[in-house]
Amino acid sequence: MTVALKKPHKSARKPKGDGHLRRGEILAAAERIFIAEGYAGATIRKIADAVGVSSTALYMHFRDKDQILLEISDDAIGQLLAVNVDIAHRPIDAVARVRLMLEAYMKFALDNPNTYQLVFCGSRDVISKEKQAATAELGDRCFAEFSGPIHEIAASGRLRTGSGESAAQVLWAACHGLVALLITMPDRNWAPREELMKVTLDGLLHGLVTD
Amino acid sequence: MTVALKKPHKSARKPKGDGHLRRGEILAAAERIFIAEGYAGATIRKIADAVGVSSTALYMHFRDKDQILLEISDDAIGQLLAVNVDIAHRPIDAVARVRLMLEAYMKFALDNPNTYQLVFCGSRDVISKEKQAATAELGDRCFAEFSGPIHEIAASGRLRTGSGESAAQVLWAACHGLVALLITMPDRNWAPREELMKVTLDGLLHGLVTD
DNA sequence: CCCGACACTAAACGGGAATCACCCAAACGT
DNA sequence: ACGTTTGGGTGATTCCCGTTTAGTGTCGGG
């Protein structure tokens, strides 16, 4: 950002070198390492080495390590949000939309396990809440998008129990729990993933929504 | 007697308790700090200071940091297992037993958030799987105890969908997801916890089990 | 009286994040 | 043409962390 071209007359001095490129390079390298080795494995020094720059240089472009990784996560979550928005606009039954969103959510988590863990399993130890600002806001918008059809269902009186809000939270939590366990304990002998997802969704939707 | 004061020792040294007391003292101090400050906050040096001993001394009694914290967690999970065993033997309907166990599970998680996170949310980054041996085995036995009544239900043909195994895993995962989110994102505006637990259990049990 | 075992320690190591005090050269104003 | 800015960069340093090494003082036997 802050891309301003040089103006013949007064005002600021501008892009001298390839400063902005650096930022992108860092993000790219960091993403590669983070995906491959997770939060703890994505060291400042390792990222800097991969870019071919000293570790100090990263602090020219990012406040701290968390900002780098959260920026990467923002990208990924932005994609998830886009999918949710897309689904939200389809002219199909609200329950079907809910199911599609949750399926997309779980697929996202399983496809991006490290990002998912960083954003949704990050203990307060690891990342202080303030830093998450942007990422958290994206997450909120995802949840808001997801809450939409749920509240439609609630408004039409098809909710068997609880409020729309609690139903949305419970559905989210159940899917989160499933993918979180699959990610953090991949060696347990799980039933096939598709079956687990299907049972979760069938079970909860059948249990919460009257048809 | 013989309070060896030879060297101008920094601060009061422990008055020579017999060796095997030390181990218990360390565990007690570690538990206190771990509960208050979590995994990252429970530093070797901090624990050692609390006991009044040098950090090196901890390695006389424990292989490494993880062994200390996992031993603490074993204690806690042992209690959960005891509760599950107790419930398993009650002469009540299998579904009621399942519900009681899951309620106890969630209560345990919310009462011991740091332990819960360590054992059930520990990314592979944080603790290598081998070290978890004892703890993981306790967790397995908890799950086995929980699977019992589920398989009873499955055997009596009351399962609406999926296998007994997948139903057990899904129920566990859903409850895990709920408490995990409540623990790691305590600032979101959640519906009341009791309602969330109730909706989760009502929804899933109603959706999975025919009455 | 010495000897080894024990419980413990200070110091150090390697590696993390982050900061400091600089440096270098291109870009600008004049 | 030339000093000055200033953006991008660095190496050394700080402060923790978990863990290791090389000891040190005390003790119970032989």
mmCIF file of C-alpha atoms in Angstrom, chain A:
data_model
loop_
_atom_site.group_PDB
_atom_site.id
_atom_site.type_symbol
_atom_site.label_atom_id
_atom_site.label_comp_id
_atom_site.label_asym_id
_atom_site.label_seq_id
_atom_site.Cartn_x
_atom_site.Cartn_y
_atom_site.Cartn_z
ATOM 1 C CA MET A 1 0.000 0.000 0.000
ATOM 2 C CA THR A 2 0.923 3.660 0.064
ATOM 3 C CA VAL A 3 1.802 3.485 -3.573
ATOM 4 C CA ALA A 4 2.216 7.028 -4.684
ATOM 5 C CA LEU A 5 3.924 7.935 -7.843
ATOM 6 C CA LYS A 6 6.451 10.642 -8.011
ATOM 7 C CA LYS A 7 5.074 13.997 -8.713
ATOM 8 C CA PRO A 8 7.110 16.531 -10.575
ATOM 9 C CA HIS A 9 6.326 19.223 -8.085
ATOM 10 C CA LYS A 10 6.317 19.312 -4.385
ATOM 11 C CA SER A 11 5.387 16.684 -1.926
ATOM 12 C CA ALA A 12 6.520 13.372 -0.851
ATOM 13 C CA ARG A 13 9.357 11.332 -2.010
ATOM 14 C CA LYS A 14 8.412 8.065 -3.270
ATOM 15 C CA PRO A 15 9.249 4.651 -4.301
ATOM 16 C CA LYS A 16 12.877 4.476 -4.513
ATOM 17 C CA GLY A 17 13.604 0.863 -4.567
ATOM 18 C CA ASP A 18 11.540 -2.204 -4.653
ATOM 19 C CA GLY A 19 10.312 -1.726 -1.159
ATOM 20 C CA HIS A 20 6.836 -2.943 -1.896
ATOM 21 C CA LEU A 21 8.122 -5.991 -3.625
ATOM 22 C CA ARG A 22 9.949 -6.943 -0.444
ATOM 23 C CA ARG A 23 6.726 -6.981 1.451
ATOM 24 C CA GLY A 24 5.167 -9.343 -0.999
ATOM 25 C CA GLU A 25 8.194 -11.560 -1.089
ATOM 26 C CA ILE A 26 8.175 -11.804 2.673
ATOM 27 C CA LEU A 27 4.519 -12.722 2.708
ATOM 28 C CA ALA A 28 5.051 -15.349 0.061
ATOM 29 C CA ALA A 29 7.977 -16.944 1.833
ATOM 30 C CA ALA A 30 6.226 -16.764 5.185
ATOM 31 C CA GLU A 31 3.152 -18.412 3.740
ATOM 32 C CA ARG A 32 5.167 -21.244 2.283
ATOM 33 C CA ILE A 33 6.929 -21.930 5.556
ATOM 34 C CA PHE A 34 3.836 -21.435 7.671
ATOM 35 C CA ILE A 35 1.819 -23.870 5.597
ATOM 36 C CA ALA A 36 4.593 -26.420 5.737
ATOM 37 C CA GLU A 37 5.695 -26.031 9.333
ATOM 38 C CA GLY A 38 3.012 -24.265 11.278
ATOM 39 C CA TYR A 39 3.126 -21.335 13.614
ATOM 40 C CA ALA A 40 6.091 -22.397 15.711
ATOM 41 C CA GLY A 41 8.013 -23.527 12.651
ATOM 42 C CA ALA A 42 7.597 -20.227 10.848
ATOM 43 C CA THR A 43 10.451 -18.404 12.496
ATOM 44 C CA ILE A 44 11.388 -14.826 11.786
ATOM 45 C CA ARG A 45 14.904 -15.951 10.996
ATOM 46 C CA LYS A 46 13.727 -18.748 8.737
ATOM 47 C CA ILE A 47 11.456 -16.426 6.807
ATOM 48 C CA ALA A 48 14.202 -13.836 6.514
ATOM 49 C CA ASP A 49 16.639 -16.460 5.257
ATOM 50 C CA ALA A 50 14.155 -17.654 2.684
ATOM 51 C CA VAL A 51 13.777 -14.124 1.373
ATOM 52 C CA GLY A 52 17.535 -13.619 1.491
ATOM 53 C CA VAL A 53 17.454 -10.756 3.927
ATOM 54 C CA SER A 54 18.350 -10.162 7.517
ATOM 55 C CA SER A 55 15.759 -10.896 10.177
ATOM 56 C CA THR A 56 15.691 -7.259 11.168
ATOM 57 C CA ALA A 57 14.420 -6.359 7.743
ATOM 58 C CA LEU A 58 11.088 -8.004 8.410
ATOM 59 C CA TYR A 59 10.386 -5.405 11.021
ATOM 60 C CA MET A 60 10.576 -2.722 8.395
ATOM 61 C CA HIS A 61 7.463 -4.084 6.776
ATOM 62 C CA PHE A 62 5.606 -5.721 9.625
ATOM 63 C CA ARG A 63 5.116 -4.812 13.231
ATOM 64 C CA ASP A 64 5.894 -8.289 14.469
ATOM 65 C CA LYS A 65 5.685 -11.935 13.617
ATOM 66 C CA ASP A 66 1.993 -12.200 14.360
ATOM 67 C CA GLN A 67 1.178 -9.465 11.913
ATOM 68 C CA ILE A 68 2.848 -11.401 9.129
ATOM 69 C CA LEU A 69 1.008 -14.587 9.834
ATOM 70 C CA LEU A 70 -2.294 -12.908 10.496
ATOM 71 C CA GLU A 71 -2.012 -11.097 7.196
ATOM 72 C CA ILE A 72 -1.587 -14.444 5.503
ATOM 73 C CA SER A 73 -4.565 -15.766 7.367
ATOM 74 C CA ASP A 74 -6.624 -12.779 6.357
ATOM 75 C CA ASP A 75 -6.101 -13.735 2.761
ATOM 76 C CA ALA A 76 -7.300 -17.254 3.348
ATOM 77 C CA ILE A 77 -10.262 -16.208 5.401
ATOM 78 C CA GLY A 78 -11.177 -13.673 2.831
ATOM 79 C CA GLN A 79 -11.633 -16.545 0.421
ATOM 80 C CA LEU A 80 -13.842 -18.328 2.900
ATOM 81 C CA LEU A 81 -15.910 -15.198 3.274
ATOM 82 C CA ALA A 82 -16.256 -14.927 -0.480
ATOM 83 C CA VAL A 83 -17.558 -18.467 -0.649
ATOM 84 C CA ASN A 84 -20.054 -17.739 2.094
ATOM 85 C CA VAL A 85 -21.282 -14.615 0.380
ATOM 86 C CA ASP A 86 -21.677 -16.547 -2.823
ATOM 87 C CA ILE A 87 -23.692 -19.250 -1.124
ATOM 88 C CA ALA A 88 -25.777 -16.691 0.705
ATOM 89 C CA HIS A 89 -27.048 -15.318 -2.593
ATOM 90 C CA ARG A 90 -28.118 -18.593 -4.115
ATOM 91 C CA PRO A 91 -31.853 -18.997 -4.568
ATOM 92 C CA ILE A 92 -32.169 -22.171 -2.548
ATOM 93 C CA ASP A 93 -33.676 -23.207 0.734
ATOM 94 C CA ALA A 94 -32.140 -21.627 3.816
ATOM 95 C CA VAL A 95 -31.302 -25.011 5.283
ATOM 96 C CA ALA A 96 -29.461 -25.950 2.124
ATOM 97 C CA ARG A 97 -27.499 -22.742 2.299
ATOM 98 C CA VAL A 98 -26.573 -23.443 5.881
ATOM 99 C CA ARG A 99 -25.392 -26.886 4.969
ATOM 100 C CA LEU A 100 -23.323 -25.668 2.056
ATOM 101 C CA MET A 101 -21.691 -23.015 4.179
ATOM 102 C CA LEU A 102 -20.781 -25.458 6.895
ATOM 103 C CA GLU A 103 -19.408 -27.903 4.372
ATOM 104 C CA ALA A 104 -17.329 -25.148 2.826
ATOM 105 C CA TYR A 105 -16.166 -24.151 6.286
ATOM 106 C CA MET A 106 -14.982 -27.630 7.130
ATOM 107 C CA LYS A 107 -13.339 -28.061 3.777
ATOM 108 C CA PHE A 108 -11.514 -24.814 4.301
ATOM 109 C CA ALA A 109 -10.284 -25.911 7.697
ATOM 110 C CA LEU A 110 -9.042 -29.253 6.444
ATOM 111 C CA ASP A 111 -7.394 -27.653 3.446
ATOM 112 C CA ASN A 112 -5.654 -24.966 5.519
ATOM 113 C CA PRO A 113 -5.025 -26.646 8.843
ATOM 114 C CA ASN A 114 -2.303 -24.295 10.027
ATOM 115 C CA THR A 115 -4.228 -21.178 9.164
ATOM 116 C CA TYR A 116 -7.289 -22.654 10.775
ATOM 117 C CA GLN A 117 -5.452 -23.433 13.939
ATOM 118 C CA LEU A 118 -3.901 -20.007 14.088
ATOM 119 C CA VAL A 119 -7.197 -18.228 13.773
ATOM 120 C CA PHE A 120 -9.668 -20.525 15.460
ATOM 121 C CA CYS A 121 -7.620 -22.509 17.934
ATOM 122 C CA GLY A 122 -5.164 -19.815 18.929
ATOM 123 C CA SER A 123 -4.973 -19.883 22.657
ATOM 124 C CA ARG A 124 -4.846 -16.490 24.250
ATOM 125 C CA ASP A 125 -1.301 -17.413 25.165
ATOM 126 C CA VAL A 126 -0.194 -17.379 21.604
ATOM 127 C CA ILE A 127 -1.724 -14.271 20.166
ATOM 128 C CA SER A 128 -3.016 -11.337 22.100
ATOM 129 C CA LYS A 129 -6.517 -10.387 21.168
ATOM 130 C CA GLU A 130 -5.748 -6.889 19.987
ATOM 131 C CA LYS A 131 -3.497 -8.058 17.228
ATOM 132 C CA GLN A 132 -6.230 -10.155 15.711
ATOM 133 C CA ALA A 133 -8.307 -7.101 14.895
ATOM 134 C CA ALA A 134 -8.512 -7.489 11.140
ATOM 135 C CA THR A 135 -8.660 -11.263 11.152
ATOM 136 C CA ALA A 136 -11.282 -11.324 13.838
ATOM 137 C CA GLU A 137 -13.373 -8.888 11.893
ATOM 138 C CA LEU A 138 -13.243 -11.108 8.829
ATOM 139 C CA GLY A 139 -14.247 -14.031 10.995
ATOM 140 C CA ASP A 140 -17.153 -12.034 12.321
ATOM 141 C CA ARG A 141 -18.343 -11.278 8.836
ATOM 142 C CA CYS A 142 -18.145 -14.945 7.957
ATOM 143 C CA PHE A 143 -20.247 -15.759 10.950
ATOM 144 C CA ALA A 144 -22.674 -12.978 10.128
ATOM 145 C CA GLU A 145 -23.050 -14.333 6.612
ATOM 146 C CA PHE A 146 -23.696 -17.730 8.095
ATOM 147 C CA SER A 147 -26.169 -16.421 10.653
ATOM 148 C CA GLY A 148 -28.340 -14.958 7.924
ATOM 149 C CA PRO A 149 -30.050 -18.111 6.725
ATOM 150 C CA ILE A 150 -30.260 -19.382 10.290
ATOM 151 C CA HIS A 151 -32.256 -16.365 11.312
ATOM 152 C CA GLU A 152 -34.457 -16.875 8.272
ATOM 153 C CA ILE A 153 -35.171 -20.331 9.557
ATOM 154 C CA ALA A 154 -35.820 -19.048 13.039
ATOM 155 C CA ALA A 155 -38.110 -16.324 11.728
ATOM 156 C CA SER A 156 -40.208 -18.862 9.864
ATOM 157 C CA GLY A 157 -40.689 -20.766 13.094
ATOM 158 C CA ARG A 158 -38.899 -23.888 11.985
ATOM 159 C CA LEU A 159 -36.471 -23.936 14.865
ATOM 160 C CA ARG A 160 -37.231 -26.768 17.207
ATOM 161 C CA THR A 161 -35.314 -25.399 20.173
ATOM 162 C CA GLY A 162 -33.299 -22.396 21.236
ATOM 163 C CA SER A 163 -32.902 -19.025 19.601
ATOM 164 C CA GLY A 164 -31.541 -18.397 16.129
ATOM 165 C CA GLU A 165 -28.397 -17.029 17.655
ATOM 166 C CA SER A 166 -27.737 -20.048 19.819
ATOM 167 C CA ALA A 167 -28.545 -22.391 16.961
ATOM 168 C CA ALA A 168 -26.021 -20.622 14.759
ATOM 169 C CA GLN A 169 -23.376 -20.769 17.456
ATOM 170 C CA VAL A 170 -24.036 -24.420 18.128
ATOM 171 C CA LEU A 171 -23.832 -25.386 14.486
ATOM 172 C CA TRP A 172 -20.617 -23.487 14.084
ATOM 173 C CA ALA A 173 -19.169 -24.988 17.251
ATOM 174 C CA ALA A 174 -20.033 -28.526 16.239
ATOM 175 C CA CYS A 175 -18.308 -28.190 12.890
ATOM 176 C CA HIS A 176 -15.389 -26.439 14.501
ATOM 177 C CA GLY A 177 -15.035 -29.254 16.978
ATOM 178 C CA LEU A 178 -14.974 -31.862 14.281
ATOM 179 C CA VAL A 179 -12.331 -30.266 12.123
ATOM 180 C CA ALA A 180 -10.310 -29.124 15.132
ATOM 181 C CA LEU A 181 -10.063 -32.676 16.398
ATOM 182 C CA LEU A 182 -9.308 -34.042 12.951
ATOM 183 C CA ILE A 183 -6.523 -31.510 12.586
ATOM 184 C CA THR A 184 -4.941 -31.794 15.999
ATOM 185 C CA MET A 185 -5.309 -35.548 16.391
ATOM 186 C CA PRO A 186 -4.854 -36.913 12.903
ATOM 187 C CA ASP A 187 -3.637 -40.285 14.157
ATOM 188 C CA ARG A 188 -6.735 -41.372 15.966
ATOM 189 C CA ASN A 189 -8.738 -43.910 14.048
ATOM 190 C CA TRP A 190 -11.512 -41.717 12.891
ATOM 191 C CA ALA A 191 -14.441 -42.801 10.849
ATOM 192 C CA PRO A 192 -14.179 -41.504 7.293
ATOM 193 C CA ARG A 193 -14.238 -37.748 7.215
ATOM 194 C CA GLU A 194 -17.170 -37.536 4.859
ATOM 195 C CA GLU A 195 -19.227 -39.710 7.137
ATOM 196 C CA LEU A 196 -18.322 -37.649 10.188
ATOM 197 C CA MET A 197 -19.276 -34.450 8.432
ATOM 198 C CA LYS A 198 -22.473 -35.964 7.142
ATOM 199 C CA VAL A 199 -23.493 -37.342 10.525
ATOM 200 C CA THR A 200 -22.742 -34.013 12.174
ATOM 201 C CA LEU A 201 -24.778 -32.030 9.695
ATOM 202 C CA ASP A 202 -27.609 -34.510 9.316
ATOM 203 C CA GLY A 203 -27.817 -35.002 13.029
ATOM 204 C CA LEU A 204 -27.790 -31.382 14.042
ATOM 205 C CA LEU A 205 -29.949 -30.041 11.243
ATOM 206 C CA HIS A 206 -32.473 -32.795 11.748
ATOM 207 C CA GLY A 207 -32.363 -32.198 15.472
ATOM 208 C CA LEU A 208 -32.672 -28.430 15.339
ATOM 209 C CA VAL A 209 -34.868 -27.744 12.334
ATOM 210 C CA THR A 210 -38.339 -29.073 11.769
ATOM 211 C CA ASP A 211 -39.127 -29.852 8.180
#
